CSV table of C-alpha atoms in Angstrom, one decimal:
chain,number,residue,atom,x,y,z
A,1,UNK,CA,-17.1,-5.2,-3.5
A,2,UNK,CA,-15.9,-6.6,0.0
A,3,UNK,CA,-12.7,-7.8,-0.3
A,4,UNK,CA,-8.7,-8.0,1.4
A,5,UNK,CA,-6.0,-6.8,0.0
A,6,UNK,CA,-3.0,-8.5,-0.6
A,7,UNK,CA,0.7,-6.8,-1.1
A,8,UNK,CA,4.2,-8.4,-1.7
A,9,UNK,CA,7.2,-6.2,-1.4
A,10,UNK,CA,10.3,-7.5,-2.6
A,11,UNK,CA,12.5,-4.6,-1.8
A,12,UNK,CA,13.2,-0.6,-3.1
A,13,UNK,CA,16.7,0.8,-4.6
A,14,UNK,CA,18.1,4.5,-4.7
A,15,UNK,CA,16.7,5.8,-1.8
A,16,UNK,CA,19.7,7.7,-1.0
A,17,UNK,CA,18.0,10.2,0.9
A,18,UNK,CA,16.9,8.1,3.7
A,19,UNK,CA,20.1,5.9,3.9
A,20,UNK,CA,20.5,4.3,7.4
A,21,UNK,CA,16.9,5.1,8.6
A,22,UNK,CA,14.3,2.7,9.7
A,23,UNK,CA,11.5,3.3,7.4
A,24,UNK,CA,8.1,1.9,7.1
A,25,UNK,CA,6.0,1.7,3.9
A,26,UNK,CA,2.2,2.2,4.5
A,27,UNK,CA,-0.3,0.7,2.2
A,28,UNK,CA,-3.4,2.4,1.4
A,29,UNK,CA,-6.6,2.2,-1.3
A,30,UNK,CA,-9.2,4.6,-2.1
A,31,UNK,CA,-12.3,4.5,-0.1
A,32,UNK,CA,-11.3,1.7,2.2
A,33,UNK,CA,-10.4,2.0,6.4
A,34,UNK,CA,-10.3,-0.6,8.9
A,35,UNK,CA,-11.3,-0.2,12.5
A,36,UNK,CA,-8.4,0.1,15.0
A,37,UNK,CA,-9.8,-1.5,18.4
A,38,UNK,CA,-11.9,0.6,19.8
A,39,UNK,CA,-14.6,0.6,16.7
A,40,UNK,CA,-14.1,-3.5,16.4
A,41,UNK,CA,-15.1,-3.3,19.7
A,42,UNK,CA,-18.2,-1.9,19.4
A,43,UNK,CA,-18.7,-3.2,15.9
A,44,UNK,CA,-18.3,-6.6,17.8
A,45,UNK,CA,-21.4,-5.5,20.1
A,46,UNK,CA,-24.1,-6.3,17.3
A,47,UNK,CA,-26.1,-3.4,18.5
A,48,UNK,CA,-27.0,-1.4,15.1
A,49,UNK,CA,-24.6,1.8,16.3
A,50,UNK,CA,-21.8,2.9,14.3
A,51,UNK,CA,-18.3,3.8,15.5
A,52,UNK,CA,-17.1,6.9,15.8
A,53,UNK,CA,-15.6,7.3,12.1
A,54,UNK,CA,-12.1,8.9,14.1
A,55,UNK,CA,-11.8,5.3,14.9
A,56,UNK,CA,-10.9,4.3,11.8
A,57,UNK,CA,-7.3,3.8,9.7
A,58,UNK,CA,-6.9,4.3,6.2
A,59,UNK,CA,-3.3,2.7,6.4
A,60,UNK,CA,-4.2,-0.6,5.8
A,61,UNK,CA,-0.9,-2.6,5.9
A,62,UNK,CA,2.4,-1.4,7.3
A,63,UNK,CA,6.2,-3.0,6.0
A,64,UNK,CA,8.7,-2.3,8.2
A,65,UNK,CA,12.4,-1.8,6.6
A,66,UNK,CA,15.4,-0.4,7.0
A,67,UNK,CA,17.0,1.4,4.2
A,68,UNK,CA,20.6,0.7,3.9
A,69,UNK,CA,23.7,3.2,3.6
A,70,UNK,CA,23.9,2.6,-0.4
A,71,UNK,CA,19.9,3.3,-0.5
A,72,UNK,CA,18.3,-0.1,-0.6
A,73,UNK,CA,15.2,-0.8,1.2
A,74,UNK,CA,15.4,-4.3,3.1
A,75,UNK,CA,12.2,-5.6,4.9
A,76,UNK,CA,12.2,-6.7,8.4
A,77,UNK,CA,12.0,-10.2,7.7
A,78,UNK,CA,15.2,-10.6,5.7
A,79,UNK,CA,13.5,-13.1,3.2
A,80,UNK,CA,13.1,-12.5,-0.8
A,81,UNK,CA,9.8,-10.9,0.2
A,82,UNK,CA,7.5,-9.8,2.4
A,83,UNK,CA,3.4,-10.5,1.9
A,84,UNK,CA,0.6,-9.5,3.7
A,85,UNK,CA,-3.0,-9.4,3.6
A,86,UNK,CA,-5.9,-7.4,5.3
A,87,UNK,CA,-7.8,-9.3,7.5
A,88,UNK,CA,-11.3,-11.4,6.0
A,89,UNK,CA,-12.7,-10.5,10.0
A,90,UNK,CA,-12.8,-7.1,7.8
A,91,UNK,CA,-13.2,-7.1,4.7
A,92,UNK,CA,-12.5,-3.7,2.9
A,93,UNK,CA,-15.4,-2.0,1.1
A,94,UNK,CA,-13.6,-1.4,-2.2
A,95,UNK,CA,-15.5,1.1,-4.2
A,96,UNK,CA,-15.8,0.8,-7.6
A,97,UNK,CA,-13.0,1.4,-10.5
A,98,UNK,CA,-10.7,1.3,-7.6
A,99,UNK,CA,-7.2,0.7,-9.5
A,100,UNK,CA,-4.3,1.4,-7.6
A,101,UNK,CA,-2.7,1.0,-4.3
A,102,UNK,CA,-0.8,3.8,-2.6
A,103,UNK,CA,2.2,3.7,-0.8
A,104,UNK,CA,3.9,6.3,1.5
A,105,UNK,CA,7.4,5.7,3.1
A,106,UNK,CA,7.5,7.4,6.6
A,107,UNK,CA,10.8,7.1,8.8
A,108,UNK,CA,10.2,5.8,12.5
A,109,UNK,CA,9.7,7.9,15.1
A,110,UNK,CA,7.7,10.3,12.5
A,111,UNK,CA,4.2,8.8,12.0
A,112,UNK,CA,2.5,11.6,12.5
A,113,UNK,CA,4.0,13.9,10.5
A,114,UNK,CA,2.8,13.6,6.6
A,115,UNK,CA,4.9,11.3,4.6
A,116,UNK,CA,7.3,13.0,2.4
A,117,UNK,CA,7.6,10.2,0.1
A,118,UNK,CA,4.6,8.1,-1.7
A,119,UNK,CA,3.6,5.8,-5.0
A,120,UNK,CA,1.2,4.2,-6.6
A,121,UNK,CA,0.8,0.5,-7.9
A,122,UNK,CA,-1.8,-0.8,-10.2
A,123,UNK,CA,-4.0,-3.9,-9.3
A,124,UNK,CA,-2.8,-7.0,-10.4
A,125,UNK,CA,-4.4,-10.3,-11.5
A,126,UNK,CA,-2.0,-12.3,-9.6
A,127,UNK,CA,0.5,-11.8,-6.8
A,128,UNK,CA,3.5,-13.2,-9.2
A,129,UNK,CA,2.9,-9.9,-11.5
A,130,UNK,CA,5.6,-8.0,-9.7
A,131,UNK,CA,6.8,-4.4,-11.1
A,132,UNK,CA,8.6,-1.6,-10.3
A,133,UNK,CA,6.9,1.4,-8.9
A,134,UNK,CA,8.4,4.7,-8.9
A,135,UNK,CA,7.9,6.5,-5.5
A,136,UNK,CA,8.3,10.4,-5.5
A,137,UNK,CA,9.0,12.9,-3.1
A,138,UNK,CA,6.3,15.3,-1.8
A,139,UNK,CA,7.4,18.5,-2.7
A,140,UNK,CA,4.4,19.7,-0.8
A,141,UNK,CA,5.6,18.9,2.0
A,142,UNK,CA,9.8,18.4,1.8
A,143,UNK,CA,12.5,20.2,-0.9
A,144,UNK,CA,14.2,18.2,-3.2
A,145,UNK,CA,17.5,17.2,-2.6
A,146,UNK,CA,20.4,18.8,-4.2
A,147,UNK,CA,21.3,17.2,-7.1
A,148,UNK,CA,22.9,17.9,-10.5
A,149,UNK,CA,19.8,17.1,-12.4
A,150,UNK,CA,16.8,17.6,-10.0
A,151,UNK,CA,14.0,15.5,-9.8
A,152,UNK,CA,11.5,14.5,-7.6
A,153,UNK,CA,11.6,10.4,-7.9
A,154,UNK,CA,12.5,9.2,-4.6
A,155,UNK,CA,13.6,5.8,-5.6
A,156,UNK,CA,11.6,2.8,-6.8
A,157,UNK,CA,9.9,-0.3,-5.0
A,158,UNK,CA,9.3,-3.4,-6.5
A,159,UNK,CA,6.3,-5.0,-5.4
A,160,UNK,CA,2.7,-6.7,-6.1
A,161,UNK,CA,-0.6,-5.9,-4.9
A,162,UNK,CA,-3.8,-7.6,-6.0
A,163,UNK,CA,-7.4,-7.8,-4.5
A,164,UNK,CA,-9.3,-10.9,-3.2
A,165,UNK,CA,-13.2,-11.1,-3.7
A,166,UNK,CA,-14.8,-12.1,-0.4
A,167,UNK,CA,-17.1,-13.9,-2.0
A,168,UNK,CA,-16.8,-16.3,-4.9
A,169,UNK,CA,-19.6,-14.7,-6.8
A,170,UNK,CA,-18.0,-11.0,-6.7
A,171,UNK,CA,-15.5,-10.0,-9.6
A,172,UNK,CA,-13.1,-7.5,-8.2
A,173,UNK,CA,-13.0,-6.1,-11.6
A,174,UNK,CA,-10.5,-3.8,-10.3
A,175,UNK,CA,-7.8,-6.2,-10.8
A,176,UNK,CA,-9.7,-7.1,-14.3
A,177,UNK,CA,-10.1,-5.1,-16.5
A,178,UNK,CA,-11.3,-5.9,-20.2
A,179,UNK,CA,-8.4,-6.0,-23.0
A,180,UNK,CA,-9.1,-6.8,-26.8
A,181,UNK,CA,-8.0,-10.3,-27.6
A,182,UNK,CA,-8.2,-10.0,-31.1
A,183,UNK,CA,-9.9,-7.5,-33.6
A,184,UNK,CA,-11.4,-8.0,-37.5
């Protein structure tokens, strides 16, 4: 299915471990990369080759914020939310049954090292189908922070994410999926 992805963050609460850091939440989904500018160059050529497949980023949007003393997440932008969209130049190549955006908070300045913190978000129908998505710490990769009752939920985001079919004649059943309207 060739489509873009669409994401709306409103804002995250209790993330009390990165208080006063800037942050930014990347946005990822199964299977799907865009070219940074060095393979849309020579995908631009026309000449049958394929880009070198290093050329490629699985973070497909990026939210800039800045996560207050108290532990709330504010995007850059200061409005209720934030929304973006992939590009229709590229449209991702969304394999099928894909169901669920990821997320993964990494603090600026620390890009390349692996995100300690990350989520997932079902698909939704529409943009307006907000939730709250519960991001958890890596314990992979970071320890948990001291706490009377440990755990490893990071804090919460509440967001929306849905994808849009290139194509009218493409279903991006991903965002569809069948439910039992009534039963004899």
């Amino acid at each position: 299915i060739s489509a873009v992805l669409a994401v709306r963050m409103h804002y995250g609460c209790y993330f009390k471990s990165l208080a006063g850091k800037q942050v930014a939440v990347l946005v990822q989904l199964a299977g799907c990369r865009l070219p940074d500018f060095r393979a849309a160059k020579e995908l631009s050529r026309n000449d049958g080759s394929n880009p070198d497949p290093r050329h490629y980023n699985r973070n497909l949007l990026s939210f800039p914020g800045n996560i207050d003393e108290t532990g709330l997440l504010h995007f850059a932008s200061g409005a209720t939310y934030t929304e973006r969209k992939t590009l229709k130049e590229f449209p991702l190549a969304v394999p099928p049954n894909a169901l669920h955006a990821y997320f993964y908070i990494v603090v600026n300045g620390a890009e390349s090292d692996p995100p300690t913190v990350f989520g997932r978000f079902r698909l939704r129908h529409s943009m307006d189908e907000c939730r709250w998505t519960t991001m958890l710490y890596d314990t992979s990769v970071v320890d948990l922070p001291s706490a009377v009752l440990p755990t490893d939920i990071a804090g919460v985001l509440l967001c929306s994410a849905k994808l849009e079919p290139i194509s009218q004649d493409e279903n991006c059943g991903v965002a569809i999926s069948p439910r039992v309207v009534s039963q004899k």
